[in-house]
């Protein structure tokens, strides 16, 4: 599944990072690399953006960016 489909409060492990050129490089530079655990902390009232916890810090992403990140979900 993609990161935007992860339920709030659930964790997952990144399996792949998609996107083209600069977007993919930016996501990787932010620490969103395969085999990294992420937790979906919360979503904005209208659903965009979302806040995730990765490598000990909070990161806010647009849903369009989150759709490019494949995760393997884990039970809460």
Short mmCIF file of N, CA, C and O in Angstrom, two decimals:
data_model
loop_
_atom_site.label_atom_id
_atom_site.label_comp_id
_atom_site.label_asym_id
_atom_site.label_seq_id
_atom_site.Cartn_x
_atom_site.Cartn_y
_atom_site.Cartn_z
N UNK A 1 0.84 -1.17 0.00
CA UNK A 1 0.00 0.00 0.00
C UNK A 1 0.89 1.24 0.00
O UNK A 1 2.09 1.13 0.25
N UNK A 2 0.31 2.37 -0.26
CA UNK A 2 1.08 3.61 -0.25
C UNK A 2 0.90 4.31 1.09
O UNK A 2 -0.04 4.02 1.83
N UNK A 3 1.80 5.23 1.39
CA UNK A 3 1.83 5.91 2.68
C UNK A 3 0.53 6.65 2.97
O UNK A 3 0.10 6.72 4.12
N UNK A 4 -0.12 7.19 1.96
CA UNK A 4 -1.36 7.93 2.19
C UNK A 4 -2.51 7.02 2.64
O UNK A 4 -3.49 7.50 3.19
N UNK A 5 -2.42 5.71 2.44
CA UNK A 5 -3.46 4.76 2.84
C UNK A 5 -3.25 4.19 4.23
O UNK A 5 -4.10 3.48 4.75
N UNK A 6 -2.13 4.51 4.88
CA UNK A 6 -1.84 4.02 6.22
C UNK A 6 -2.80 4.67 7.21
O UNK A 6 -3.00 5.88 7.17
N UNK A 7 -3.44 3.89 8.09
CA UNK A 7 -4.36 4.49 9.07
C UNK A 7 -3.61 5.35 10.10
O UNK A 7 -2.46 5.07 10.43
N UNK A 8 -4.29 6.37 10.60
CA UNK A 8 -3.69 7.26 11.60
C UNK A 8 -3.32 6.45 12.83
O UNK A 8 -4.08 5.62 13.31
N UNK A 9 -2.10 6.65 13.33
CA UNK A 9 -1.60 5.94 14.49
C UNK A 9 -0.89 4.64 14.15
O UNK A 9 -0.28 4.03 15.02
N UNK A 10 -0.95 4.21 12.91
CA UNK A 10 -0.31 2.95 12.51
C UNK A 10 1.10 3.20 11.98
O UNK A 10 1.42 4.28 11.51
N UNK A 11 1.89 2.15 12.06
CA UNK A 11 3.26 2.20 11.57
C UNK A 11 3.42 1.30 10.35
O UNK A 11 2.62 0.40 10.14
N UNK A 12 4.44 1.57 9.60
CA UNK A 12 4.77 0.75 8.45
C UNK A 12 6.24 0.89 8.13
O UNK A 12 6.92 1.76 8.67
N UNK A 13 6.72 0.04 7.26
CA UNK A 13 8.11 0.08 6.82
C UNK A 13 8.12 0.42 5.33
O UNK A 13 7.40 -0.20 4.55
N UNK A 14 8.91 1.41 4.97
CA UNK A 14 9.00 1.83 3.57
C UNK A 14 9.64 0.71 2.76
O UNK A 14 10.69 0.18 3.14
N UNK A 15 9.00 0.35 1.65
CA UNK A 15 9.55 -0.68 0.78
C UNK A 15 10.11 -0.09 -0.51
O UNK A 15 11.01 -0.67 -1.10
N UNK A 16 9.55 1.03 -0.97
CA UNK A 16 10.02 1.66 -2.20
C UNK A 16 9.63 3.13 -2.21
O UNK A 16 8.61 3.52 -1.65
N UNK A 17 10.47 3.94 -2.85
CA UNK A 17 10.20 5.36 -3.02
C UNK A 17 10.17 5.66 -4.51
O UNK A 17 11.15 5.43 -5.21
N UNK A 18 9.03 6.12 -4.98
CA UNK A 18 8.87 6.43 -6.39
C UNK A 18 9.05 7.91 -6.65
O UNK A 18 9.64 8.63 -5.86
N UNK A 19 8.53 8.36 -7.76
CA UNK A 19 8.65 9.77 -8.12
C UNK A 19 9.71 9.95 -9.18
O UNK A 19 10.48 9.04 -9.48
N UNK A 20 9.73 11.13 -9.73
CA UNK A 20 10.67 11.44 -10.80
C UNK A 20 11.70 12.46 -10.33
O UNK A 20 11.37 13.43 -9.66
N UNK A 21 12.94 12.24 -10.72
CA UNK A 21 14.02 13.19 -10.55
C UNK A 21 14.12 13.88 -9.21
O UNK A 21 14.38 13.25 -8.20
N UNK A 22 13.86 15.19 -9.21
CA UNK A 22 14.06 16.03 -8.03
C UNK A 22 13.16 15.62 -6.88
O UNK A 22 13.57 15.66 -5.72
N UNK A 23 11.92 15.23 -7.17
CA UNK A 23 11.00 14.83 -6.10
C UNK A 23 11.53 13.59 -5.38
O UNK A 23 11.57 13.56 -4.15
N UNK A 24 11.95 12.60 -6.12
CA UNK A 24 12.47 11.37 -5.50
C UNK A 24 13.72 11.67 -4.68
O UNK A 24 13.86 11.19 -3.55
N UNK A 25 14.60 12.50 -5.20
CA UNK A 25 15.82 12.87 -4.46
C UNK A 25 15.47 13.61 -3.17
O UNK A 25 16.08 13.37 -2.12
N UNK A 26 14.47 14.49 -3.23
CA UNK A 26 14.08 15.24 -2.05
C UNK A 26 13.50 14.32 -0.98
O UNK A 26 13.83 14.45 0.20
N UNK A 27 12.67 13.36 -1.39
CA UNK A 27 12.10 12.41 -0.44
C UNK A 27 13.20 11.57 0.21
O UNK A 27 13.19 11.35 1.42
N UNK A 28 14.14 11.11 -0.59
CA UNK A 28 15.26 10.33 -0.04
C UNK A 28 16.12 11.18 0.90
O UNK A 28 16.55 10.70 1.95
N UNK A 29 16.36 12.44 0.55
CA UNK A 29 17.15 13.34 1.40
C UNK A 29 16.48 13.59 2.75
O UNK A 29 17.16 13.85 3.74
N UNK A 30 15.15 13.52 2.79
CA UNK A 30 14.42 13.73 4.04
C UNK A 30 14.43 12.49 4.92
O UNK A 30 13.84 12.47 6.00
N UNK A 31 15.09 11.43 4.48
CA UNK A 31 15.20 10.22 5.28
C UNK A 31 14.18 9.15 4.96
O UNK A 31 14.08 8.15 5.66
N UNK A 32 13.40 9.35 3.92
CA UNK A 32 12.39 8.37 3.52
C UNK A 32 13.01 7.36 2.57
O UNK A 32 12.81 7.40 1.37
N UNK A 33 13.79 6.46 3.15
CA UNK A 33 14.48 5.45 2.34
C UNK A 33 13.93 4.07 2.70
O UNK A 33 13.35 3.88 3.76
N UNK A 34 14.05 3.10 1.80
CA UNK A 34 13.54 1.76 2.08
C UNK A 34 14.09 1.18 3.39
O UNK A 34 15.20 1.48 3.81
N UNK A 35 13.26 0.37 4.04
CA UNK A 35 13.52 -0.29 5.32
C UNK A 35 13.50 0.68 6.50
O UNK A 35 14.00 0.36 7.57
N UNK A 36 12.91 1.87 6.32
CA UNK A 36 12.77 2.83 7.41
C UNK A 36 11.34 2.77 7.94
O UNK A 36 10.39 2.75 7.16
N UNK A 37 11.19 2.73 9.26
CA UNK A 37 9.87 2.68 9.87
C UNK A 37 9.28 4.09 9.94
O UNK A 37 9.95 5.04 10.33
N UNK A 38 8.01 4.21 9.57
CA UNK A 38 7.29 5.49 9.64
C UNK A 38 5.96 5.25 10.36
O UNK A 38 5.41 4.16 10.32
N UNK A 39 5.48 6.29 11.04
CA UNK A 39 4.19 6.25 11.73
C UNK A 39 3.37 7.44 11.27
O UNK A 39 3.88 8.56 11.28
N UNK A 40 2.14 7.19 10.87
CA UNK A 40 1.26 8.29 10.49
C UNK A 40 0.70 8.90 11.77
O UNK A 40 -0.07 8.27 12.48
N UNK A 41 1.12 10.12 12.08
CA UNK A 41 0.72 10.80 13.31
C UNK A 41 -0.68 11.39 13.20
O UNK A 41 -1.48 11.19 14.09
N UNK A 42 -0.91 12.18 12.14
CA UNK A 42 -2.22 12.82 11.99
C UNK A 42 -2.39 13.34 10.57
O UNK A 42 -1.44 13.43 9.81
N UNK A 43 -3.64 13.65 10.26
CA UNK A 43 -3.95 14.26 8.97
C UNK A 43 -4.65 15.58 9.23
O UNK A 43 -5.27 15.77 10.27
N UNK A 44 -4.55 16.48 8.29
CA UNK A 44 -5.25 17.76 8.38
C UNK A 44 -6.75 17.52 8.26
O UNK A 44 -7.18 16.49 7.74
N UNK A 45 -7.56 18.46 8.73
CA UNK A 45 -9.02 18.27 8.68
C UNK A 45 -9.57 17.93 7.29
O UNK A 45 -10.50 17.14 7.18
N UNK A 46 -9.00 18.48 6.25
CA UNK A 46 -9.48 18.18 4.90
C UNK A 46 -8.72 17.01 4.26
O UNK A 46 -8.91 16.71 3.10
N UNK A 47 -7.80 16.38 5.03
CA UNK A 47 -7.09 15.21 4.55
C UNK A 47 -5.73 15.48 3.92
O UNK A 47 -5.00 14.56 3.61
N UNK A 48 -5.38 16.73 3.72
CA UNK A 48 -4.10 17.07 3.09
C UNK A 48 -3.57 18.33 3.75
O UNK A 48 -4.29 19.32 3.82
N UNK A 49 -2.39 18.34 4.29
CA UNK A 49 -1.32 17.34 4.27
C UNK A 49 -1.45 16.32 5.40
O UNK A 49 -2.36 16.40 6.22
N UNK A 50 -0.48 15.40 5.45
CA UNK A 50 -0.41 14.41 6.52
C UNK A 50 0.91 14.61 7.27
O UNK A 50 1.87 15.14 6.72
N UNK A 51 0.92 14.21 8.54
CA UNK A 51 2.14 14.32 9.34
C UNK A 51 2.59 12.92 9.71
O UNK A 51 1.80 12.12 10.23
N UNK A 52 3.86 12.62 9.44
CA UNK A 52 4.42 11.32 9.78
C UNK A 52 5.58 11.50 10.73
O UNK A 52 6.16 12.59 10.83
N UNK A 53 5.89 10.43 11.45
CA UNK A 53 7.07 10.43 12.31
C UNK A 53 8.06 9.46 11.69
O UNK A 53 7.75 8.30 11.44
N UNK A 54 9.24 9.97 11.40
CA UNK A 54 10.29 9.18 10.77
C UNK A 54 11.63 9.55 11.37
O UNK A 54 11.93 10.74 11.52
N UNK A 55 12.39 8.56 11.78
CA UNK A 55 13.74 8.77 12.32
C UNK A 55 13.78 9.78 13.47
O UNK A 55 14.70 10.57 13.60
N UNK A 56 12.72 9.80 14.29
CA UNK A 56 12.71 10.65 15.48
C UNK A 56 12.22 12.07 15.27
O UNK A 56 12.29 12.88 16.20
N UNK A 57 11.74 12.41 14.11
CA UNK A 57 11.20 13.75 13.91
C UNK A 57 9.89 13.69 13.12
O UNK A 57 9.59 12.70 12.49
N UNK A 58 9.12 14.78 13.22
CA UNK A 58 7.85 14.86 12.50
C UNK A 58 8.09 15.51 11.15
O UNK A 58 8.82 16.49 11.04
N UNK A 59 7.42 14.97 10.14
CA UNK A 59 7.57 15.46 8.77
C UNK A 59 6.18 15.58 8.17
O UNK A 59 5.35 14.68 8.32
N UNK A 60 5.90 16.69 7.53
CA UNK A 60 4.62 16.91 6.89
C UNK A 60 4.78 16.76 5.39
O UNK A 60 5.67 17.35 4.79
N UNK A 61 3.90 15.95 4.80
CA UNK A 61 3.94 15.69 3.36
C UNK A 61 2.56 15.93 2.75
O UNK A 61 1.55 15.70 3.39
N UNK A 62 2.56 16.33 1.51
CA UNK A 62 1.33 16.40 0.75
C UNK A 62 0.90 14.98 0.40
O UNK A 62 1.74 14.07 0.28
N UNK A 63 -0.38 14.77 0.23
CA UNK A 63 -0.89 13.44 -0.10
C UNK A 63 -0.32 12.98 -1.44
O UNK A 63 -0.01 11.80 -1.61
N UNK A 64 -0.16 13.89 -2.39
CA UNK A 64 0.41 13.51 -3.69
C UNK A 64 1.83 12.96 -3.54
O UNK A 64 2.23 12.06 -4.26
N UNK A 65 2.60 13.51 -2.60
CA UNK A 65 3.95 13.00 -2.34
C UNK A 65 3.87 11.65 -1.64
O UNK A 65 4.64 10.74 -1.94
N UNK A 66 2.95 11.52 -0.68
CA UNK A 66 2.80 10.27 0.07
C UNK A 66 2.38 9.11 -0.83
O UNK A 66 2.71 7.96 -0.56
N UNK A 67 1.67 9.40 -1.91
CA UNK A 67 1.24 8.35 -2.83
C UNK A 67 2.42 7.73 -3.57
O UNK A 67 2.29 6.65 -4.14
N UNK A 68 3.55 8.36 -3.56
CA UNK A 68 4.74 7.85 -4.26
C UNK A 68 5.58 6.92 -3.37
O UNK A 68 6.55 6.35 -3.82
N UNK A 69 5.18 6.79 -2.10
CA UNK A 69 5.97 6.00 -1.13
C UNK A 69 5.21 4.73 -0.79
O UNK A 69 4.11 4.78 -0.23
N UNK A 70 5.79 3.59 -1.14
CA UNK A 70 5.18 2.28 -0.84
C UNK A 70 5.60 1.84 0.56
O UNK A 70 6.78 1.94 0.93
N UNK A 71 4.62 1.38 1.35
CA UNK A 71 4.91 0.90 2.69
C UNK A 71 4.26 -0.48 2.90
O UNK A 71 3.27 -0.81 2.25
N UNK A 72 4.85 -1.20 3.81
CA UNK A 72 4.27 -2.46 4.25
C UNK A 72 3.71 -2.18 5.63
O UNK A 72 4.46 -1.92 6.58
N UNK A 73 2.38 -2.18 5.75
CA UNK A 73 1.73 -1.82 7.00
C UNK A 73 1.92 -2.85 8.08
O UNK A 73 2.11 -4.03 7.81
N UNK A 74 1.87 -2.38 9.33
CA UNK A 74 1.97 -3.25 10.49
C UNK A 74 0.81 -2.92 11.42
O UNK A 74 0.36 -1.78 11.45
N UNK A 75 0.32 -3.88 12.17
CA UNK A 75 -0.78 -3.60 13.11
C UNK A 75 -0.36 -2.56 14.13
O UNK A 75 0.81 -2.45 14.50
N UNK A 76 -1.33 -1.79 14.59
CA UNK A 76 -1.07 -0.72 15.55
C UNK A 76 -0.60 -1.26 16.87
O UNK A 76 -1.00 -2.26 17.34
#
